PDB file of C-alpha atoms in Angstrom:
ATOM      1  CA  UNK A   1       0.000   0.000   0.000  1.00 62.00           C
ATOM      2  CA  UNK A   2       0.990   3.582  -0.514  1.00 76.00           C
ATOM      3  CA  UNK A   3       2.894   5.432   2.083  1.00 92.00           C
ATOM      4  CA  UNK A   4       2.973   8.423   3.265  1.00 96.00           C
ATOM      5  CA  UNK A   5       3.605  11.059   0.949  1.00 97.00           C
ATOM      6  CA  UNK A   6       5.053  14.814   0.833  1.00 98.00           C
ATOM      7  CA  UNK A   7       5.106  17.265  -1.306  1.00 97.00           C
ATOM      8  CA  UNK A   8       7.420  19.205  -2.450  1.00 97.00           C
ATOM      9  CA  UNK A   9      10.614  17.227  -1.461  1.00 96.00           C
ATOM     10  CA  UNK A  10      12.758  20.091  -1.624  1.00 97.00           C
ATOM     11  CA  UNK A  11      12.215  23.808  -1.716  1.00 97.00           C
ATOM     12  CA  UNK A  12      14.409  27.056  -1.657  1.00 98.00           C
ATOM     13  CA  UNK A  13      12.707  29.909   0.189  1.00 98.00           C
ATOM     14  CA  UNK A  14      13.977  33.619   0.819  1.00 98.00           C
ATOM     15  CA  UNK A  15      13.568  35.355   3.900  1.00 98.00           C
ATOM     16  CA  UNK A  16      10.592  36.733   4.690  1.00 98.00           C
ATOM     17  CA  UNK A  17       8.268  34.614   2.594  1.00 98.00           C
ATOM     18  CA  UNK A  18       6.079  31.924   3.310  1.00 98.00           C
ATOM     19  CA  UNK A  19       5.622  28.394   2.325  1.00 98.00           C
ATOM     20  CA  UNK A  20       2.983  25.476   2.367  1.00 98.00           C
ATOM     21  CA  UNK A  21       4.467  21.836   2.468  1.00 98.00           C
ATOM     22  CA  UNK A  22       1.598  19.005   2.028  1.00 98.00           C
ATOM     23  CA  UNK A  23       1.365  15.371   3.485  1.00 98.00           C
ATOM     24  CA  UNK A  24      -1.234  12.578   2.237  1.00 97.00           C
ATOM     25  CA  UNK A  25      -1.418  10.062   5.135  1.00 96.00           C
ATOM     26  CA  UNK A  26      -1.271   6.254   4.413  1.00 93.00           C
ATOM     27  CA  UNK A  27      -5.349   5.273   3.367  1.00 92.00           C
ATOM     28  CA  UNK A  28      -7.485   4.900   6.536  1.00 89.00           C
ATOM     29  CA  UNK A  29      -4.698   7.075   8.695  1.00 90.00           C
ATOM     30  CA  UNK A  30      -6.408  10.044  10.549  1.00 90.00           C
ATOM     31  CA  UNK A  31      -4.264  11.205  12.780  1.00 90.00           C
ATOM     32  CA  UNK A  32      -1.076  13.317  11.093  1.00 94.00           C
ATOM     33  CA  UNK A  33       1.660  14.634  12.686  1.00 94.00           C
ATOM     34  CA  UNK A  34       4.541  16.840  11.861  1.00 97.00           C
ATOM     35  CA  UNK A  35       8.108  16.806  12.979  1.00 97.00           C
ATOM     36  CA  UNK A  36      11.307  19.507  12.272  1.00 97.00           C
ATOM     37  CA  UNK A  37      14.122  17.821  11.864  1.00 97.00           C
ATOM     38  CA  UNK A  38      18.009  19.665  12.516  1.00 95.00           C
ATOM     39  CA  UNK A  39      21.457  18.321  13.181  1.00 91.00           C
ATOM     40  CA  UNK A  40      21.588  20.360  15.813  1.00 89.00           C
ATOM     41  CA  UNK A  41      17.758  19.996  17.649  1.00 92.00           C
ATOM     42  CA  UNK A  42      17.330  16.458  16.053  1.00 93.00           C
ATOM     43  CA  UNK A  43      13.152  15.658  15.517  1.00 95.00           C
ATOM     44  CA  UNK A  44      10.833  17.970  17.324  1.00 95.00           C
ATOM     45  CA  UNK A  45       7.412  17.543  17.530  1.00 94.00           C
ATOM     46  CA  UNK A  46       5.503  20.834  16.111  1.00 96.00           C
ATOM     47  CA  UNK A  47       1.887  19.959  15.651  1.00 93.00           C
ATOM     48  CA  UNK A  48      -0.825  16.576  15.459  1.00 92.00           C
ATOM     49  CA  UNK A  49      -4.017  16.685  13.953  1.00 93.00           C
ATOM     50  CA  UNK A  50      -6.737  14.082  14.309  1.00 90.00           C
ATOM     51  CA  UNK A  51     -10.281  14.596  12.322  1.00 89.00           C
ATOM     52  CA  UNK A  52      -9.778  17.980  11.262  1.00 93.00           C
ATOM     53  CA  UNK A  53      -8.949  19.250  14.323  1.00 93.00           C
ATOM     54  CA  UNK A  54      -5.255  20.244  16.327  1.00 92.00           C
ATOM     55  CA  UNK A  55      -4.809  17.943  19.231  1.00 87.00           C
ATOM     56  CA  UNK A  56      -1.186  18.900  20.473  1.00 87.00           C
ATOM     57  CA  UNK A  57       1.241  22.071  19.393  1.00 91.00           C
ATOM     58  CA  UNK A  58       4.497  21.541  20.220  1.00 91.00           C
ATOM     59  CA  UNK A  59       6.608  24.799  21.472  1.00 91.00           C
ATOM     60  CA  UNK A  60       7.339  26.384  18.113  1.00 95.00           C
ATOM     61  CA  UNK A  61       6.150  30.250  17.505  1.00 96.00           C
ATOM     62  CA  UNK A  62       2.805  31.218  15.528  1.00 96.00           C
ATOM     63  CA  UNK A  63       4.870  30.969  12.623  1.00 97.00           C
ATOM     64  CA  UNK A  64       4.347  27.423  12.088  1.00 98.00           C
ATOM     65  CA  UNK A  65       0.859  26.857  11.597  1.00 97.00           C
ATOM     66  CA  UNK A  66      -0.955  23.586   9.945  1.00 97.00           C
ATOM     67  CA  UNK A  67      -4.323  22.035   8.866  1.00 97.00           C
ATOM     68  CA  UNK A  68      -6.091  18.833   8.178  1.00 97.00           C
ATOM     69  CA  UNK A  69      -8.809  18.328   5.653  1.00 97.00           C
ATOM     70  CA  UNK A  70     -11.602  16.108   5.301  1.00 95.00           C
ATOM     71  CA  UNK A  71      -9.857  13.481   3.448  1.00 94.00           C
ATOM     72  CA  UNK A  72      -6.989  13.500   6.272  1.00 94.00           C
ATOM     73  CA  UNK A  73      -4.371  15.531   4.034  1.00 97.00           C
ATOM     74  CA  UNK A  74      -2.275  18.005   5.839  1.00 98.00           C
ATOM     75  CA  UNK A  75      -0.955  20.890   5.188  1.00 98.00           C
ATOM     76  CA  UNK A  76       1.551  23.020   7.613  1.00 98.00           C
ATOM     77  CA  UNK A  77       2.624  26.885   6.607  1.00 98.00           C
ATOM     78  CA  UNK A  78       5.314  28.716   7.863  1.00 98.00           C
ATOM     79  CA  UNK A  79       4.889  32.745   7.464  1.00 96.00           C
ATOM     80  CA  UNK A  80       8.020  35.166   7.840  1.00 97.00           C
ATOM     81  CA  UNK A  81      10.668  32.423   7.070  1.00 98.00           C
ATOM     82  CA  UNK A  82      13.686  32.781   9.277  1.00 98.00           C
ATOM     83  CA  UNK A  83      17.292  31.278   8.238  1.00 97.00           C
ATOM     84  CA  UNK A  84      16.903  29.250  11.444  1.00 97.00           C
ATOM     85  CA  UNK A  85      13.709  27.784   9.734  1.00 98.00           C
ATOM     86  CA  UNK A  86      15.710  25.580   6.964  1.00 98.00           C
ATOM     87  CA  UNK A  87      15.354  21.897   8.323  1.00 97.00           C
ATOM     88  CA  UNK A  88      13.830  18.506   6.912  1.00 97.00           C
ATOM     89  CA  UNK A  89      10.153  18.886   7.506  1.00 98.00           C
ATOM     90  CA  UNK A  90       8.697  15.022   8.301  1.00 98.00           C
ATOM     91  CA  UNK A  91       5.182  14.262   8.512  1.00 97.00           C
ATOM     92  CA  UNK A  92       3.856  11.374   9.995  1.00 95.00           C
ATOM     93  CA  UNK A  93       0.432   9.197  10.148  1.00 93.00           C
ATOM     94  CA  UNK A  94      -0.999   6.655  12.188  1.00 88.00           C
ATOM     95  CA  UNK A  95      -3.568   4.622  12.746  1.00 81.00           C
ATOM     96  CA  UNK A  96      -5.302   6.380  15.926  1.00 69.00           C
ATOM     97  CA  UNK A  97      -3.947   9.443  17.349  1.00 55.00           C
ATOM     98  CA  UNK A  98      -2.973   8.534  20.381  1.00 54.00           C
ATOM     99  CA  UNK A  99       0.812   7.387  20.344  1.00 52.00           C
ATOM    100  CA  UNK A 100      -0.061   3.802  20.564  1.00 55.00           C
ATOM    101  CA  UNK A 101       0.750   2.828  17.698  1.00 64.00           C
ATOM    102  CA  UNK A 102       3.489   3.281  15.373  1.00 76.00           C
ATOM    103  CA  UNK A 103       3.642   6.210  13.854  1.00 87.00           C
ATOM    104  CA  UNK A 104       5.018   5.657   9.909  1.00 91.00           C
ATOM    105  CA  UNK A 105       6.859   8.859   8.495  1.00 95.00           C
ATOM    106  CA  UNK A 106       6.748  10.191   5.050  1.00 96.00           C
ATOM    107  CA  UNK A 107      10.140  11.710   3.209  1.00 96.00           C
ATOM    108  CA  UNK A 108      10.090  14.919   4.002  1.00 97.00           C
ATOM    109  CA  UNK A 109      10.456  18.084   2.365  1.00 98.00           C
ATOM    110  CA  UNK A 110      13.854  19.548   2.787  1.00 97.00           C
ATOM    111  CA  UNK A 111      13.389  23.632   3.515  1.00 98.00           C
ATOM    112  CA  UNK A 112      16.591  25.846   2.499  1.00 98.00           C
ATOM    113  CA  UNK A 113      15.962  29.495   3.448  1.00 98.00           C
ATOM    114  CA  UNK A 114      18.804  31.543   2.221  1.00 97.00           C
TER     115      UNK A 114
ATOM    116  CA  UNK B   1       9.494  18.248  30.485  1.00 82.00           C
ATOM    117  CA  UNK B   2       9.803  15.056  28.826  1.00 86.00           C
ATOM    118  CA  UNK B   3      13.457  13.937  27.822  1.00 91.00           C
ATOM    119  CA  UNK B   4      15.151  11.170  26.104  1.00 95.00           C
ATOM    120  CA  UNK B   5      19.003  10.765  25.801  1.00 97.00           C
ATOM    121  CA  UNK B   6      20.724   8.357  23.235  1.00 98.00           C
ATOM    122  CA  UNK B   7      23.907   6.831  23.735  1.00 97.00           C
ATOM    123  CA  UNK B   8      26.129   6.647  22.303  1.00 98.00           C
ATOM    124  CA  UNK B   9      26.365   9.269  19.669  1.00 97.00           C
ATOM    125  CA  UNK B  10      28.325   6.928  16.798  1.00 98.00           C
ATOM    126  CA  UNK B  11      29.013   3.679  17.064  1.00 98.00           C
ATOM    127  CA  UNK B  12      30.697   1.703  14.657  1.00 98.00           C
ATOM    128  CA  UNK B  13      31.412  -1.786  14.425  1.00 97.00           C
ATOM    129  CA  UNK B  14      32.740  -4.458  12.408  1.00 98.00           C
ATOM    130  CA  UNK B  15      30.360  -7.337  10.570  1.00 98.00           C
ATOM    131  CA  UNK B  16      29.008  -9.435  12.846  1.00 97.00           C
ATOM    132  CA  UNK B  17      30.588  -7.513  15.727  1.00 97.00           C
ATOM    133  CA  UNK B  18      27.186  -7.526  18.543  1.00 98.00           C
ATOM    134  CA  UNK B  19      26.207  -4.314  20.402  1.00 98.00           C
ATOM    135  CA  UNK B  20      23.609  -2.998  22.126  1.00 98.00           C
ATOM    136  CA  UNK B  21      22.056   0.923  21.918  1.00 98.00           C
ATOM    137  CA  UNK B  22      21.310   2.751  25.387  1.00 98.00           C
ATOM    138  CA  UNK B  23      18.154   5.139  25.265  1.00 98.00           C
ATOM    139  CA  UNK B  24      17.296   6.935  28.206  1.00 97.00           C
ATOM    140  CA  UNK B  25      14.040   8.161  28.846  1.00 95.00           C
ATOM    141  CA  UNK B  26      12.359  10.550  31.735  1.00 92.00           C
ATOM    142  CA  UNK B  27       8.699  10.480  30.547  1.00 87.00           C
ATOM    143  CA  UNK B  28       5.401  11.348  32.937  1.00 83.00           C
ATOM    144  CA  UNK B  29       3.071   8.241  31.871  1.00 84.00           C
ATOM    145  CA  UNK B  30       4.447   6.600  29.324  1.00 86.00           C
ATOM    146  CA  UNK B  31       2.185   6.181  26.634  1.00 84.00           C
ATOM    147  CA  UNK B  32       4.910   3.678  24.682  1.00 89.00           C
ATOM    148  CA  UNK B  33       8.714   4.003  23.443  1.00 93.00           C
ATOM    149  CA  UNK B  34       9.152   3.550  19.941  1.00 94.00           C
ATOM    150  CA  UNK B  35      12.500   2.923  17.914  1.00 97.00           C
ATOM    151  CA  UNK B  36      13.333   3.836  14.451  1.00 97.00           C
ATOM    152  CA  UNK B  37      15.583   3.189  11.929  1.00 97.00           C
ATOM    153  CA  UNK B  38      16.577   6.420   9.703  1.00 97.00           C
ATOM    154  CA  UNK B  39      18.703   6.205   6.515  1.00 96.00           C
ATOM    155  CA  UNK B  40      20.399   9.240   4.801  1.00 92.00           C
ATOM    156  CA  UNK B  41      17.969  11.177   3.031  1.00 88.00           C
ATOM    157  CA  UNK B  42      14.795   9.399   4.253  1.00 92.00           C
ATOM    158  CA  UNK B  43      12.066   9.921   7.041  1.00 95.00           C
ATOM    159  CA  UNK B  44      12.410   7.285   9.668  1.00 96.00           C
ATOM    160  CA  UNK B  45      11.257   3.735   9.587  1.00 94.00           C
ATOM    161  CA  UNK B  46       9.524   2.229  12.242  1.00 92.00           C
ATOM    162  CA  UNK B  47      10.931  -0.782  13.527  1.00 95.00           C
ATOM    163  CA  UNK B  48       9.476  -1.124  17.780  1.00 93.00           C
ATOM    164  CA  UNK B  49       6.959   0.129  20.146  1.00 92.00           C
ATOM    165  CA  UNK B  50       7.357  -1.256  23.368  1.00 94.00           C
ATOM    166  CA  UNK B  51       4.773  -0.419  26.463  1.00 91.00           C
ATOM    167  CA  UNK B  52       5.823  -1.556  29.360  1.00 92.00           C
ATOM    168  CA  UNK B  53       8.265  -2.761  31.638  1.00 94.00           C
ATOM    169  CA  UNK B  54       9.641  -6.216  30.483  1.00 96.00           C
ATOM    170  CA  UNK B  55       8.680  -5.833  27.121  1.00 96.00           C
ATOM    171  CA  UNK B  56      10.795  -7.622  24.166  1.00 97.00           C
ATOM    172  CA  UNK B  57      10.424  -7.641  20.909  1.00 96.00           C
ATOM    173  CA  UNK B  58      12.747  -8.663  17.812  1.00 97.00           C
ATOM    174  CA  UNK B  59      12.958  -7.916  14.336  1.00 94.00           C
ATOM    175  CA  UNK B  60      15.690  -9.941  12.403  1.00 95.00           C
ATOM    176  CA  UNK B  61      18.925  -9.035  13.785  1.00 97.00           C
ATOM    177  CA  UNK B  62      17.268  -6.259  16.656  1.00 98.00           C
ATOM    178  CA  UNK B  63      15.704  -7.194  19.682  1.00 98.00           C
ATOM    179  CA  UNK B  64      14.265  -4.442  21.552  1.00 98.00           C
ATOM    180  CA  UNK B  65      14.300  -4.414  25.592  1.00 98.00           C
ATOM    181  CA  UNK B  66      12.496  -1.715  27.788  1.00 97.00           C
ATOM    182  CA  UNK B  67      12.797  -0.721  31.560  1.00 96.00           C
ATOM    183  CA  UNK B  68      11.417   1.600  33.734  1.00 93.00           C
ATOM    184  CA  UNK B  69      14.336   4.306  32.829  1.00 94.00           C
ATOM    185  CA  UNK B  70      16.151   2.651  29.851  1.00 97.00           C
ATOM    186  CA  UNK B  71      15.444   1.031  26.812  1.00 98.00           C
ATOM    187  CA  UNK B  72      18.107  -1.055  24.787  1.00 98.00           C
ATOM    188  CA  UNK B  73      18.144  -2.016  21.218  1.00 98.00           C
ATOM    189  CA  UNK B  74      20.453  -5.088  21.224  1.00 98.00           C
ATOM    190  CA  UNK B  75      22.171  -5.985  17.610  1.00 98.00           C
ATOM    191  CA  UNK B  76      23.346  -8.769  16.855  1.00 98.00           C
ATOM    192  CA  UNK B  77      25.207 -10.215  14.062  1.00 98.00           C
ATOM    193  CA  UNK B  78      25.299  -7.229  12.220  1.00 97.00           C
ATOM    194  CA  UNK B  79      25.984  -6.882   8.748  1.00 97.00           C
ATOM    195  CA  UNK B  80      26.465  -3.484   6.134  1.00 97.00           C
ATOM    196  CA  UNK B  81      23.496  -3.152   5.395  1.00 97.00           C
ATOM    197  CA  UNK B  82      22.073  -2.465   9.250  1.00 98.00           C
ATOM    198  CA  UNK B  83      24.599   1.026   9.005  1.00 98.00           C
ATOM    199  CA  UNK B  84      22.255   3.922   9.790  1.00 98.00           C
ATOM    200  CA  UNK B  85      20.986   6.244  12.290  1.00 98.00           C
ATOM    201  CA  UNK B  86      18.384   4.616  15.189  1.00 98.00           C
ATOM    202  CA  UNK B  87      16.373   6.729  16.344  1.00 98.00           C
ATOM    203  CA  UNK B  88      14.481   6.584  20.100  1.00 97.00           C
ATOM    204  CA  UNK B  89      11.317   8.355  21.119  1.00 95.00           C
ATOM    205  CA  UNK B  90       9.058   8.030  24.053  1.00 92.00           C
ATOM    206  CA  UNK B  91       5.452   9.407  24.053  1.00 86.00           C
ATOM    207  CA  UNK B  92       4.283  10.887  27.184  1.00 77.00           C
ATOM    208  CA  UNK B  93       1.063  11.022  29.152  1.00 66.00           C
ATOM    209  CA  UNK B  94       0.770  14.900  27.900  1.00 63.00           C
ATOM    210  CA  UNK B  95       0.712  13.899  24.498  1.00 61.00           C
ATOM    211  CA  UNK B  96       2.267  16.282  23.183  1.00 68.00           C
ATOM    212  CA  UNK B  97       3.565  14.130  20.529  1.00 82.00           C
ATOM    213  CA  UNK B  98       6.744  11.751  20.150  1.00 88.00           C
ATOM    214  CA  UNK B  99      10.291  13.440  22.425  1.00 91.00           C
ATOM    215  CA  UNK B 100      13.228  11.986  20.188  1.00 94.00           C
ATOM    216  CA  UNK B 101      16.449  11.110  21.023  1.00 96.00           C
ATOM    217  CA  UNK B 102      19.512  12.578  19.092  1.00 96.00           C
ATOM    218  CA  UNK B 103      20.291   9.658  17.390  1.00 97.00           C
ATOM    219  CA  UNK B 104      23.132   6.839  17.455  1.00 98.00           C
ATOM    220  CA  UNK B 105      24.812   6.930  14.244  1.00 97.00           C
ATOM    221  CA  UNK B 106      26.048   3.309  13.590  1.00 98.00           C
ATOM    222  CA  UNK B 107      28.091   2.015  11.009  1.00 98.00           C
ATOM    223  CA  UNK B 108      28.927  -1.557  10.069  1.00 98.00           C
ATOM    224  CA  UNK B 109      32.383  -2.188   8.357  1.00 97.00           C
ATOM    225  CA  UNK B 110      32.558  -5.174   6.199  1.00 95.00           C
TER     226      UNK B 110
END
């Protein structure tokens, strides 16, 4: 079966802008998650989203904001891009949102900021 | 606040040298700890969620062990092809999604 998918897998930004990265969770997946990834901060947890609606925000500014439609797609959107905002942007679905099962990641989508 | 601490940073071995990965967790009301495998260029893979205390489980060459601070990902046997980084997160009773661990880099030298 298809896995989880992201789009775009790589992206150059310039400071100041904003930009929309997009995850399609595996079929029957509700619950979507996404993750910033940096050599220096490793994964950390910015946002989940279960039916439409935000469960958990992890401690990231109002910059990073995110979605979920109907269909379970996702959608996050960072506004004002910072240099300190390049990373490898994961998303990840599961099952049932509730950490009890595994979660399975997409790709990612590799921001550059310059 | 949640934490989880990896050791050790790189690791490398040679084929069918055995080790075993330390992850260290400090987690109000763990929810589960979950390993993954993550190759350059790639999101993670999962490979283990374990639950509680006790807990075992194996995949091919990895076994994965859990206690009430610690959780170990024994290797054994291992060959090239197991060379990646392994990942170690813990999910906490706040939910406020997975805590990773930094990562143990481990290569396997034919």
């Amino acid at each position: 079966k298809a896995g989880v998918t992201q789009t775009p897998r790589y992206l150059i930004k310039t400071r100041g802008q904003q930009v929309t990265l997009s995850c399609s969770p595996i079929s029957g997946h509700r619950s979507v998650s996404w993750y910033q990834q940096t050599p220096g901060q490793g994964l950390q947890f910015l946002f989940e989203y279960f039916s439409e609606t935000q469960r958990n925000k992890g401690n990231f500014p109002g910059r990073f904001s995110g979605r979920q439609f109907s269909n379970s797609r996702s959608e996050m959107n960072v506004s004002t891009l910072e240099l300190g905002d390049s990373a490898l942007y994961l998303c990840a679905s599961s099952l049932v949102g509730t950490g009890n099962y595994g979660y399975t990641f997409g790709s990612g989508t590799r921001l550059t900021v310059v | 606040e949640d934490q989880v601490t990896q050791s050790p940073e790189a690791l490398r071995l040679q084929e069918g040298e055995s080790s075993s990965l330390n992850c260290s967790y400090t987690v109000s009301g763990l929810r589960g700890l979950f390993w993954y495998r993550q190759d350059p260029g790639k999101g993670p893979e999962f490979l283990f969620t374990l639950y509680s205390a006790g807990e075992e489980k194996e995949k091919e060459r990895l076994k994965a062990t859990l206690t009430k601070k610690e959780s170990f990902l024994h290797i054994t046997a291992p060959k090239p092809e197991d060379s990646a980084t392994y990942l170690c997160a813990a999910g906490g009773g706040g939910a406020d999604g997975l805590t990773f661990g930094k990562g143990t880099h481990l290569i396997i030298q034919p």
